[in-house]
């Protein structure tokens, strides 16, 4: 092969690798997919704690275990970084755990346990984008609690464990019907920021079910119909960013989770918040800017 031909091949290869890291799902080797413990970054952790504690009301909520925040920096996917406060504090998360129903549905479809009909596809989109309770209840009834639990506790994911809890759906989003509350706190719809961050990290890397099903899930989660909480702020400061999101609210419990994929690598991250406070929606909306400040600071350290 002549030298110029070799150069062209190398340029095309490098371009292909670069583009693969601009697309979702990412295509990292399995060996580069890490546990949250191995993603934990002391400098990012210190910076996050300092920034959050600047707001007295937030500091108080964090100390009372009523505010949990987790972030994964994806500016360099091969060197992702994780930091959090109250990472394993399990809280009632309202509609956010509908992402567990989505994963269980994709797992069931892949295994031939659920047929991917137009009605099922429509309900999955309504469940996530619009947070439609009727569609969510139909999906739960199609799957059953045992199926959802089996996927959340599967060793492949470990999105719920008996020590710290995690993602759980054990009640229909409707009045009546049987329940299957999780064993630690007997919550019906539960989450921890650690397990939700893990969910998004695996999703971004195409590891929920498989690459093709992860892509379907990302398509369902993109362009949320509800524009409050994280999305309210990101609409203003990052209107061109791709947003993959699921939130939830009930009484004093407010939650949000998002994968932000900006055109520039400096705005690519996962952010999750669980709040037990009447002002939770406002707190979540106001979290985005300080968290982005933390992430930008980490890039120059």
PDB file of C-alpha atoms in Angstrom:
ATOM      1  CA  UNK A   1       0.000   0.000   0.000  1.00  0.00           C
ATOM      2  CA  UNK A   2       1.347   3.408  -0.993  1.00  0.00           C
ATOM      3  CA  UNK A   3       2.022   5.990   1.671  1.00  0.00           C
ATOM      4  CA  UNK A   4      -0.813   8.328   0.674  1.00  0.00           C
ATOM      5  CA  UNK A   5      -3.256   5.420   0.655  1.00  0.00           C
ATOM      6  CA  UNK A   6      -2.135   4.447   4.145  1.00  0.00           C
ATOM      7  CA  UNK A   7      -2.620   8.035   5.327  1.00  0.00           C
ATOM      8  CA  UNK A   8      -6.151   8.114   3.893  1.00  0.00           C
ATOM      9  CA  UNK A   9      -7.010   4.839   5.645  1.00  0.00           C
ATOM     10  CA  UNK A  10      -5.661   6.155   8.951  1.00  0.00           C
ATOM     11  CA  UNK A  11      -7.570   9.430   8.610  1.00  0.00           C
ATOM     12  CA  UNK A  12     -10.806   7.569   7.869  1.00  0.00           C
ATOM     13  CA  UNK A  13     -10.224   5.256  10.826  1.00  0.00           C
ATOM     14  CA  UNK A  14      -9.550   8.133  13.224  1.00  0.00           C
ATOM     15  CA  UNK A  15     -12.589   9.997  11.892  1.00  0.00           C
ATOM     16  CA  UNK A  16     -14.722   6.880  12.361  1.00  0.00           C
ATOM     17  CA  UNK A  17     -13.570   6.487  15.983  1.00  0.00           C
ATOM     18  CA  UNK A  18     -14.222  10.159  16.703  1.00  0.00           C
ATOM     19  CA  UNK A  19     -17.685  10.027  15.165  1.00  0.00           C
ATOM     20  CA  UNK A  20     -18.508   6.877  17.115  1.00  0.00           C
ATOM     21  CA  UNK A  21     -17.926   8.859  20.293  1.00  0.00           C
ATOM     22  CA  UNK A  22     -20.273  11.581  19.071  1.00  0.00           C
ATOM     23  CA  UNK A  23     -23.120   9.151  18.502  1.00  0.00           C
ATOM     24  CA  UNK A  24     -25.301   7.387  21.027  1.00  0.00           C
ATOM     25  CA  UNK A  25     -25.104   4.703  22.165  1.00  0.00           C
ATOM     26  CA  UNK A  26     -21.335   4.890  22.545  1.00  0.00           C
ATOM     27  CA  UNK A  27     -19.319   1.920  21.412  1.00  0.00           C
ATOM     28  CA  UNK A  28     -16.715   1.392  24.105  1.00  0.00           C
ATOM     29  CA  UNK A  29     -15.136  -2.009  24.622  1.00  0.00           C
ATOM     30  CA  UNK A  30     -16.686  -3.913  27.518  1.00  0.00           C
ATOM     31  CA  UNK A  31     -13.330  -3.695  29.288  1.00  0.00           C
ATOM     32  CA  UNK A  32     -13.733   0.092  29.470  1.00  0.00           C
ATOM     33  CA  UNK A  33     -17.180   0.004  31.094  1.00  0.00           C
ATOM     34  CA  UNK A  34     -16.592   0.560  34.806  1.00  0.00           C
ATOM     35  CA  UNK A  35     -18.538   0.320  38.045  1.00  0.00           C
ATOM     36  CA  UNK A  36     -19.541   3.559  39.763  1.00  0.00           C
ATOM     37  CA  UNK A  37     -16.907   2.919  42.431  1.00  0.00           C
ATOM     38  CA  UNK A  38     -14.253   2.861  39.736  1.00  0.00           C
ATOM     39  CA  UNK A  39     -15.707   5.977  38.127  1.00  0.00           C
ATOM     40  CA  UNK A  40     -15.614   7.928  41.406  1.00  0.00           C
ATOM     41  CA  UNK A  41     -13.315  10.932  41.162  1.00  0.00           C
ATOM     42  CA  UNK A  42     -12.082  12.642  44.362  1.00  0.00           C
ATOM     43  CA  UNK A  43     -11.577  16.055  42.762  1.00  0.00           C
ATOM     44  CA  UNK A  44     -15.005  16.063  41.153  1.00  0.00           C
ATOM     45  CA  UNK A  45     -16.478  14.834  44.439  1.00  0.00           C
ATOM     46  CA  UNK A  46     -14.884  17.626  46.461  1.00  0.00           C
ATOM     47  CA  UNK A  47     -15.921  20.267  43.958  1.00  0.00           C
ATOM     48  CA  UNK A  48     -19.524  19.022  43.860  1.00  0.00           C
ATOM     49  CA  UNK A  49     -19.826  19.017  47.648  1.00  0.00           C
ATOM     50  CA  UNK A  50     -18.365  22.509  47.919  1.00  0.00           C
ATOM     51  CA  UNK A  51     -20.683  23.925  45.270  1.00  0.00           C
ATOM     52  CA  UNK A  52     -23.842  22.372  46.691  1.00  0.00           C
ATOM     53  CA  UNK A  53     -22.987  23.409  50.243  1.00  0.00           C
ATOM     54  CA  UNK A  54     -22.766  27.060  49.184  1.00  0.00           C
ATOM     55  CA  UNK A  55     -26.571  27.168  49.337  1.00  0.00           C
ATOM     56  CA  UNK A  56     -27.610  26.927  53.026  1.00  0.00           C
ATOM     57  CA  UNK A  57     -31.003  25.354  52.262  1.00  0.00           C
ATOM     58  CA  UNK A  58     -29.357  22.672  50.106  1.00  0.00           C
ATOM     59  CA  UNK A  59     -26.696  22.013  52.732  1.00  0.00           C
ATOM     60  CA  UNK A  60     -29.404  21.467  55.318  1.00  0.00           C
ATOM     61  CA  UNK A  61     -31.384  19.098  53.096  1.00  0.00           C
ATOM     62  CA  UNK A  62     -28.256  17.112  52.283  1.00  0.00           C
ATOM     63  CA  UNK A  63     -27.410  16.800  55.990  1.00  0.00           C
ATOM     64  CA  UNK A  64     -30.955  15.568  56.656  1.00  0.00           C
ATOM     65  CA  UNK A  65     -30.723  12.988  53.830  1.00  0.00           C
ATOM     66  CA  UNK A  66     -33.535  14.769  52.006  1.00  0.00           C
ATOM     67  CA  UNK A  67     -31.469  15.759  48.973  1.00  0.00           C
ATOM     68  CA  UNK A  68     -29.407  13.410  46.829  1.00  0.00           C
ATOM     69  CA  UNK A  69     -27.479  14.373  43.706  1.00  0.00           C
ATOM     70  CA  UNK A  70     -25.363  12.320  41.325  1.00  0.00           C
ATOM     71  CA  UNK A  71     -23.399  13.343  38.240  1.00  0.00           C
ATOM     72  CA  UNK A  72     -21.308  11.487  35.661  1.00  0.00           C
ATOM     73  CA  UNK A  73     -18.949  13.512  33.476  1.00  0.00           C
ATOM     74  CA  UNK A  74     -18.993  12.036  29.946  1.00  0.00           C
ATOM     75  CA  UNK A  75     -16.818  14.676  28.270  1.00  0.00           C
ATOM     76  CA  UNK A  76     -14.313  11.864  27.720  1.00  0.00           C
ATOM     77  CA  UNK A  77     -16.325   8.608  27.629  1.00  0.00           C
ATOM     78  CA  UNK A  78     -13.222   6.492  28.128  1.00  0.00           C
ATOM     79  CA  UNK A  79     -12.461   8.429  31.313  1.00  0.00           C
ATOM     80  CA  UNK A  80     -15.932   9.031  32.734  1.00  0.00           C
ATOM     81  CA  UNK A  81     -16.061  10.492  36.245  1.00  0.00           C
ATOM     82  CA  UNK A  82     -18.707  10.113  38.960  1.00  0.00           C
ATOM     83  CA  UNK A  83     -19.497  12.173  42.051  1.00  0.00           C
ATOM     84  CA  UNK A  84     -22.518  12.314  44.340  1.00  0.00           C
ATOM     85  CA  UNK A  85     -24.053  13.278  47.655  1.00  0.00           C
ATOM     86  CA  UNK A  86     -26.280  10.802  49.490  1.00  0.00           C
ATOM     87  CA  UNK A  87     -25.598   8.407  46.657  1.00  0.00           C
ATOM     88  CA  UNK A  88     -27.341   5.395  48.211  1.00  0.00           C
ATOM     89  CA  UNK A  89     -30.148   7.241  49.998  1.00  0.00           C
ATOM     90  CA  UNK A  90     -33.269   5.541  48.686  1.00  0.00           C
ATOM     91  CA  UNK A  91     -36.257   7.835  48.331  1.00  0.00           C
ATOM     92  CA  UNK A  92     -39.758   7.802  46.946  1.00  0.00           C
ATOM     93  CA  UNK A  93     -39.267   8.849  43.326  1.00  0.00           C
ATOM     94  CA  UNK A  94     -42.817   9.018  41.897  1.00  0.00           C
ATOM     95  CA  UNK A  95     -42.666   8.638  38.101  1.00  0.00           C
ATOM     96  CA  UNK A  96     -38.889   8.530  37.664  1.00  0.00           C
ATOM     97  CA  UNK A  97     -38.784   4.712  38.170  1.00  0.00           C
ATOM     98  CA  UNK A  98     -40.882   4.305  35.032  1.00  0.00           C
ATOM     99  CA  UNK A  99     -37.461   3.883  33.398  1.00  0.00           C
ATOM    100  CA  UNK A 100     -37.368   0.511  35.179  1.00  0.00           C
ATOM    101  CA  UNK A 101     -40.595  -0.461  33.389  1.00  0.00           C
ATOM    102  CA  UNK A 102     -39.043   0.632  30.089  1.00  0.00           C
ATOM    103  CA  UNK A 103     -35.979  -1.576  30.615  1.00  0.00           C
ATOM    104  CA  UNK A 104     -38.094  -4.538  31.719  1.00  0.00           C
ATOM    105  CA  UNK A 105     -40.266  -4.102  28.616  1.00  0.00           C
ATOM    106  CA  UNK A 106     -37.249  -4.044  26.291  1.00  0.00           C
ATOM    107  CA  UNK A 107     -35.839  -7.109  28.010  1.00  0.00           C
ATOM    108  CA  UNK A 108     -39.183  -8.898  27.597  1.00  0.00           C
ATOM    109  CA  UNK A 109     -39.437  -7.902  23.924  1.00  0.00           C
ATOM    110  CA  UNK A 110     -35.914  -9.122  23.248  1.00  0.00           C
ATOM    111  CA  UNK A 111     -36.680 -12.476  24.905  1.00  0.00           C
ATOM    112  CA  UNK A 112     -39.993 -12.924  23.104  1.00  0.00           C
ATOM    113  CA  UNK A 113     -42.025 -12.505  26.298  1.00  0.00           C
ATOM    114  CA  UNK A 114     -43.760  -9.359  25.042  1.00  0.00           C
ATOM    115  CA  UNK A 115     -44.729  -8.538  21.474  1.00  0.00           C
ATOM    116  CA  UNK A 116     -43.546  -5.155  20.181  1.00  0.00           C
ATOM    117  CA  UNK A 117     -46.906  -4.031  18.830  1.00  0.00           C
ATOM    118  CA  UNK A 118     -47.714  -0.441  17.795  1.00  0.00           C
ATOM    119  CA  UNK A 119     -49.798  -0.149  20.975  1.00  0.00           C
ATOM    120  CA  UNK A 120     -46.855  -1.221  23.155  1.00  0.00           C
ATOM    121  CA  UNK A 121     -44.463   1.159  21.394  1.00  0.00           C
ATOM    122  CA  UNK A 122     -46.937   4.020  21.787  1.00  0.00           C
ATOM    123  CA  UNK A 123     -47.451   3.263  25.482  1.00  0.00           C
ATOM    124  CA  UNK A 124     -43.692   3.178  26.143  1.00  0.00           C
ATOM    125  CA  UNK A 125     -43.303   6.627  24.574  1.00  0.00           C
ATOM    126  CA  UNK A 126     -46.299   8.048  26.464  1.00  0.00           C
ATOM    127  CA  UNK A 127     -44.995   6.503  29.706  1.00  0.00           C
ATOM    128  CA  UNK A 128     -41.593   8.183  29.406  1.00  0.00           C
ATOM    129  CA  UNK A 129     -42.028  11.385  27.407  1.00  0.00           C
ATOM    130  CA  UNK A 130     -45.414  12.433  28.777  1.00  0.00           C
ATOM    131  CA  UNK A 131     -45.212  10.452  32.038  1.00  0.00           C
ATOM    132  CA  UNK A 132     -48.711   9.196  31.252  1.00  0.00           C
ATOM    133  CA  UNK A 133     -49.974   7.124  34.190  1.00  0.00           C
ATOM    134  CA  UNK A 134     -52.542   5.174  32.180  1.00  0.00           C
ATOM    135  CA  UNK A 135     -49.919   4.059  29.649  1.00  0.00           C
ATOM    136  CA  UNK A 136     -47.521   3.215  32.498  1.00  0.00           C
ATOM    137  CA  UNK A 137     -50.154   1.094  34.222  1.00  0.00           C
ATOM    138  CA  UNK A 138     -50.875  -0.759  30.984  1.00  0.00           C
ATOM    139  CA  UNK A 139     -47.152  -1.526  30.620  1.00  0.00           C
ATOM    140  CA  UNK A 140     -46.901  -2.718  34.239  1.00  0.00           C
ATOM    141  CA  UNK A 141     -49.931  -4.972  33.745  1.00  0.00           C
ATOM    142  CA  UNK A 142     -48.424  -6.440  30.572  1.00  0.00           C
ATOM    143  CA  UNK A 143     -45.140  -7.231  32.327  1.00  0.00           C
ATOM    144  CA  UNK A 144     -46.115  -8.049  35.917  1.00  0.00           C
ATOM    145  CA  UNK A 145     -44.176  -7.078  39.035  1.00  0.00           C
ATOM    146  CA  UNK A 146     -42.110 -10.284  39.050  1.00  0.00           C
ATOM    147  CA  UNK A 147     -40.681  -9.463  35.623  1.00  0.00           C
ATOM    148  CA  UNK A 148     -39.794  -5.895  36.577  1.00  0.00           C
ATOM    149  CA  UNK A 149     -38.156  -7.054  39.816  1.00  0.00           C
ATOM    150  CA  UNK A 150     -36.209  -9.795  38.060  1.00  0.00           C
ATOM    151  CA  UNK A 151     -34.674  -7.306  35.623  1.00  0.00           C
ATOM    152  CA  UNK A 152     -33.818  -4.750  38.320  1.00  0.00           C
ATOM    153  CA  UNK A 153     -32.102  -7.415  40.452  1.00  0.00           C
ATOM    154  CA  UNK A 154     -30.463  -9.221  37.514  1.00  0.00           C
ATOM    155  CA  UNK A 155     -26.708  -9.642  38.041  1.00  0.00           C
ATOM    156  CA  UNK A 156     -26.211  -8.084  34.611  1.00  0.00           C
ATOM    157  CA  UNK A 157     -27.451  -4.734  35.954  1.00  0.00           C
ATOM    158  CA  UNK A 158     -27.865  -4.862  39.758  1.00  0.00           C
ATOM    159  CA  UNK A 159     -30.084  -1.776  39.648  1.00  0.00           C
ATOM    160  CA  UNK A 160     -31.644  -2.864  42.935  1.00  0.00           C
ATOM    161  CA  UNK A 161     -29.841  -4.719  45.695  1.00  0.00           C
ATOM    162  CA  UNK A 162     -30.804  -5.809  49.193  1.00  0.00           C
ATOM    163  CA  UNK A 163     -28.174  -3.621  50.867  1.00  0.00           C
ATOM    164  CA  UNK A 164     -28.772  -0.182  49.383  1.00  0.00           C
ATOM    165  CA  UNK A 165     -31.956  -0.570  47.397  1.00  0.00           C
ATOM    166  CA  UNK A 166     -32.250   1.221  44.061  1.00  0.00           C
ATOM    167  CA  UNK A 167     -34.748   1.315  41.205  1.00  0.00           C
ATOM    168  CA  UNK A 168     -38.092  -0.283  42.002  1.00  0.00           C
ATOM    169  CA  UNK A 169     -41.664  -0.274  40.690  1.00  0.00           C
ATOM    170  CA  UNK A 170     -44.108  -2.175  42.889  1.00  0.00           C
ATOM    171  CA  UNK A 171     -47.376  -0.367  42.341  1.00  0.00           C
ATOM    172  CA  UNK A 172     -49.484   0.517  39.332  1.00  0.00           C
ATOM    173  CA  UNK A 173     -49.819   4.222  38.573  1.00  0.00           C
ATOM    174  CA  UNK A 174     -53.526   3.934  39.291  1.00  0.00           C
ATOM    175  CA  UNK A 175     -55.869   3.334  42.195  1.00  0.00           C
ATOM    176  CA  UNK A 176     -56.331  -0.284  43.223  1.00  0.00           C
ATOM    177  CA  UNK A 177     -54.603  -3.473  42.238  1.00  0.00           C
ATOM    178  CA  UNK A 178     -51.968  -5.601  43.967  1.00  0.00           C
ATOM    179  CA  UNK A 179     -48.616  -4.198  45.107  1.00  0.00           C
ATOM    180  CA  UNK A 180     -45.061  -5.481  45.385  1.00  0.00           C
ATOM    181  CA  UNK A 181     -43.250  -3.007  47.631  1.00  0.00           C
ATOM    182  CA  UNK A 182     -39.482  -3.174  47.883  1.00  0.00           C
ATOM    183  CA  UNK A 183     -38.112  -4.949  50.983  1.00  0.00           C
ATOM    184  CA  UNK A 184     -35.948  -2.222  52.579  1.00  0.00           C
ATOM    185  CA  UNK A 185     -38.304   0.711  53.077  1.00  0.00           C
ATOM    186  CA  UNK A 186     -41.477  -0.777  51.610  1.00  0.00           C
ATOM    187  CA  UNK A 187     -41.616   1.942  48.959  1.00  0.00           C
ATOM    188  CA  UNK A 188     -43.779   1.469  45.890  1.00  0.00           C
ATOM    189  CA  UNK A 189     -41.771   3.634  43.461  1.00  0.00           C
ATOM    190  CA  UNK A 190     -38.174   4.024  44.588  1.00  0.00           C
ATOM    191  CA  UNK A 191     -34.740   5.115  43.417  1.00  0.00           C
ATOM    192  CA  UNK A 192     -31.237   6.029  44.521  1.00  0.00           C
ATOM    193  CA  UNK A 193     -29.103   8.451  42.539  1.00  0.00           C
ATOM    194  CA  UNK A 194     -26.381   5.811  42.308  1.00  0.00           C
ATOM    195  CA  UNK A 195     -28.572   3.274  40.573  1.00  0.00           C
ATOM    196  CA  UNK A 196     -30.207   5.828  38.302  1.00  0.00           C
ATOM    197  CA  UNK A 197     -26.775   7.159  37.307  1.00  0.00           C
ATOM    198  CA  UNK A 198     -25.716   3.582  36.592  1.00  0.00           C
ATOM    199  CA  UNK A 199     -28.834   3.054  34.465  1.00  0.00           C
ATOM    200  CA  UNK A 200     -28.028   6.087  32.287  1.00  0.00           C
ATOM    201  CA  UNK A 201     -24.339   5.189  32.090  1.00  0.00           C
ATOM    202  CA  UNK A 202     -25.135   1.681  30.852  1.00  0.00           C
ATOM    203  CA  UNK A 203     -27.760   3.105  28.500  1.00  0.00           C
ATOM    204  CA  UNK A 204     -25.345   5.655  27.016  1.00  0.00           C
ATOM    205  CA  UNK A 205     -22.896   2.828  26.387  1.00  0.00           C
ATOM    206  CA  UNK A 206     -25.478   0.539  24.778  1.00  0.00           C
ATOM    207  CA  UNK A 207     -25.408  -1.988  27.613  1.00  0.00           C
ATOM    208  CA  UNK A 208     -29.096  -2.096  28.582  1.00  0.00           C
ATOM    209  CA  UNK A 209     -30.270  -5.347  26.956  1.00  0.00           C
ATOM    210  CA  UNK A 210     -28.028  -4.732  23.923  1.00  0.00           C
ATOM    211  CA  UNK A 211     -26.905  -1.899  21.667  1.00  0.00           C
ATOM    212  CA  UNK A 212     -30.014  -2.023  19.467  1.00  0.00           C
ATOM    213  CA  UNK A 213     -32.479  -2.020  22.382  1.00  0.00           C
ATOM    214  CA  UNK A 214     -30.483   0.730  24.110  1.00  0.00           C
ATOM    215  CA  UNK A 215     -30.836   2.798  20.937  1.00  0.00           C
ATOM    216  CA  UNK A 216     -34.610   2.243  21.009  1.00  0.00           C
ATOM    217  CA  UNK A 217     -34.712   3.314  24.653  1.00  0.00           C
ATOM    218  CA  UNK A 218     -32.711   6.451  23.896  1.00  0.00           C
ATOM    219  CA  UNK A 219     -35.111   7.291  21.069  1.00  0.00           C
ATOM    220  CA  UNK A 220     -38.041   6.956  23.473  1.00  0.00           C
ATOM    221  CA  UNK A 221     -36.364   9.083  26.153  1.00  0.00           C
ATOM    222  CA  UNK A 222     -35.214  11.882  23.841  1.00  0.00           C
ATOM    223  CA  UNK A 223     -37.111  15.172  23.445  1.00  0.00           C
ATOM    224  CA  UNK A 224     -39.265  14.954  26.605  1.00  0.00           C
ATOM    225  CA  UNK A 225     -42.743  16.452  26.321  1.00  0.00           C
ATOM    226  CA  UNK A 226     -42.536  17.972  29.821  1.00  0.00           C
ATOM    227  CA  UNK A 227     -40.281  21.021  30.099  1.00  0.00           C
ATOM    228  CA  UNK A 228     -39.858  21.560  33.820  1.00  0.00           C
ATOM    229  CA  UNK A 229     -37.032  20.941  36.332  1.00  0.00           C
ATOM    230  CA  UNK A 230     -33.701  20.199  34.565  1.00  0.00           C
ATOM    231  CA  UNK A 231     -35.215  20.705  31.115  1.00  0.00           C
ATOM    232  CA  UNK A 232     -36.544  24.157  32.040  1.00  0.00           C
ATOM    233  CA  UNK A 233     -33.002  25.400  32.595  1.00  0.00           C
ATOM    234  CA  UNK A 234     -31.372  23.466  29.767  1.00  0.00           C
ATOM    235  CA  UNK A 235     -33.891  24.892  27.288  1.00  0.00           C
ATOM    236  CA  UNK A 236     -32.413  28.286  28.149  1.00  0.00           C
ATOM    237  CA  UNK A 237     -28.694  27.593  28.432  1.00  0.00           C
ATOM    238  CA  UNK A 238     -28.279  24.686  25.995  1.00  0.00           C
ATOM    239  CA  UNK A 239     -31.132  24.781  23.447  1.00  0.00           C
ATOM    240  CA  UNK A 240     -29.147  22.716  20.928  1.00  0.00           C
ATOM    241  CA  UNK A 241     -28.240  19.896  23.328  1.00  0.00           C
ATOM    242  CA  UNK A 242     -29.894  16.506  23.004  1.00  0.00           C
ATOM    243  CA  UNK A 243     -31.816  15.628  26.168  1.00  0.00           C
ATOM    244  CA  UNK A 244     -32.798  12.129  27.321  1.00  0.00           C
ATOM    245  CA  UNK A 245     -34.896  12.369  30.443  1.00  0.00           C
ATOM    246  CA  UNK A 246     -37.363  11.045  33.022  1.00  0.00           C
ATOM    247  CA  UNK A 247     -38.664  12.933  36.040  1.00  0.00           C
ATOM    248  CA  UNK A 248     -41.238  12.492  38.782  1.00  0.00           C
ATOM    249  CA  UNK A 249     -43.183  14.427  41.414  1.00  0.00           C
ATOM    250  CA  UNK A 250     -45.659  13.562  44.151  1.00  0.00           C
ATOM    251  CA  UNK A 251     -46.410  15.811  47.129  1.00  0.00           C
ATOM    252  CA  UNK A 252     -43.016  16.837  48.606  1.00  0.00           C
ATOM    253  CA  UNK A 253     -41.064  14.293  46.573  1.00  0.00           C
ATOM    254  CA  UNK A 254     -39.437  15.611  43.412  1.00  0.00           C
ATOM    255  CA  UNK A 255     -36.984  13.805  41.173  1.00  0.00           C
ATOM    256  CA  UNK A 256     -35.306  14.232  37.813  1.00  0.00           C
ATOM    257  CA  UNK A 257     -32.776  12.329  35.730  1.00  0.00           C
ATOM    258  CA  UNK A 258     -31.193  13.335  32.464  1.00  0.00           C
ATOM    259  CA  UNK A 259     -28.503  12.504  29.941  1.00  0.00           C
ATOM    260  CA  UNK A 260     -27.304  15.757  28.369  1.00  0.00           C
ATOM    261  CA  UNK A 261     -25.508  15.351  25.052  1.00  0.00           C
ATOM    262  CA  UNK A 262     -24.276  18.703  23.794  1.00  0.00           C
ATOM    263  CA  UNK A 263     -22.672  19.403  20.436  1.00  0.00           C
ATOM    264  CA  UNK A 264     -19.452  20.099  22.302  1.00  0.00           C
ATOM    265  CA  UNK A 265     -17.943  17.369  24.478  1.00  0.00           C
ATOM    266  CA  UNK A 266     -17.711  19.824  27.379  1.00  0.00           C
ATOM    267  CA  UNK A 267     -21.499  19.580  27.832  1.00  0.00           C
ATOM    268  CA  UNK A 268     -22.006  15.834  28.021  1.00  0.00           C
ATOM    269  CA  UNK A 269     -23.073  14.413  31.341  1.00  0.00           C
ATOM    270  CA  UNK A 270     -25.627  12.483  33.379  1.00  0.00           C
ATOM    271  CA  UNK A 271     -27.380  14.296  36.213  1.00  0.00           C
ATOM    272  CA  UNK A 272     -29.794  12.850  38.775  1.00  0.00           C
ATOM    273  CA  UNK A 273     -31.515  14.501  41.734  1.00  0.00           C
ATOM    274  CA  UNK A 274     -33.942  13.247  44.383  1.00  0.00           C
ATOM    275  CA  UNK A 275     -35.480  15.842  46.695  1.00  0.00           C
ATOM    276  CA  UNK A 276     -37.864  15.559  49.656  1.00  0.00           C
ATOM    277  CA  UNK A 277     -38.969  19.170  50.013  1.00  0.00           C
ATOM    278  CA  UNK A 278     -41.882  21.351  48.956  1.00  0.00           C
ATOM    279  CA  UNK A 279     -39.499  23.487  46.884  1.00  0.00           C
ATOM    280  CA  UNK A 280     -38.045  20.452  45.144  1.00  0.00           C
ATOM    281  CA  UNK A 281     -39.014  21.466  41.599  1.00  0.00           C
ATOM    282  CA  UNK A 282     -37.284  24.826  41.973  1.00  0.00           C
ATOM    283  CA  UNK A 283     -34.226  23.241  43.606  1.00  0.00           C
ATOM    284  CA  UNK A 284     -33.842  20.773  40.742  1.00  0.00           C
ATOM    285  CA  UNK A 285     -34.232  23.554  38.165  1.00  0.00           C
ATOM    286  CA  UNK A 286     -31.533  25.571  39.923  1.00  0.00           C
ATOM    287  CA  UNK A 287     -29.103  22.653  40.156  1.00  0.00           C
ATOM    288  CA  UNK A 288     -28.074  22.635  36.505  1.00  0.00           C
ATOM    289  CA  UNK A 289     -25.920  25.759  36.416  1.00  0.00           C
ATOM    290  CA  UNK A 290     -23.822  24.985  39.536  1.00  0.00           C
ATOM    291  CA  UNK A 291     -23.354  21.376  38.412  1.00  0.00           C
ATOM    292  CA  UNK A 292     -22.172  22.545  34.979  1.00  0.00           C
ATOM    293  CA  UNK A 293     -19.801  24.913  36.797  1.00  0.00           C
ATOM    294  CA  UNK A 294     -18.389  21.920  38.680  1.00  0.00           C
ATOM    295  CA  UNK A 295     -17.970  19.958  35.458  1.00  0.00           C
ATOM    296  CA  UNK A 296     -16.194  22.814  33.671  1.00  0.00           C
ATOM    297  CA  UNK A 297     -13.893  23.247  36.647  1.00  0.00           C
ATOM    298  CA  UNK A 298     -13.033  19.546  36.497  1.00  0.00           C
ATOM    299  CA  UNK A 299     -11.968  19.879  32.870  1.00  0.00           C
ATOM    300  CA  UNK A 300      -9.211  22.353  33.746  1.00  0.00           C
ATOM    301  CA  UNK A 301      -7.933  20.634  36.880  1.00  0.00           C
TER     302      UNK A 301
END
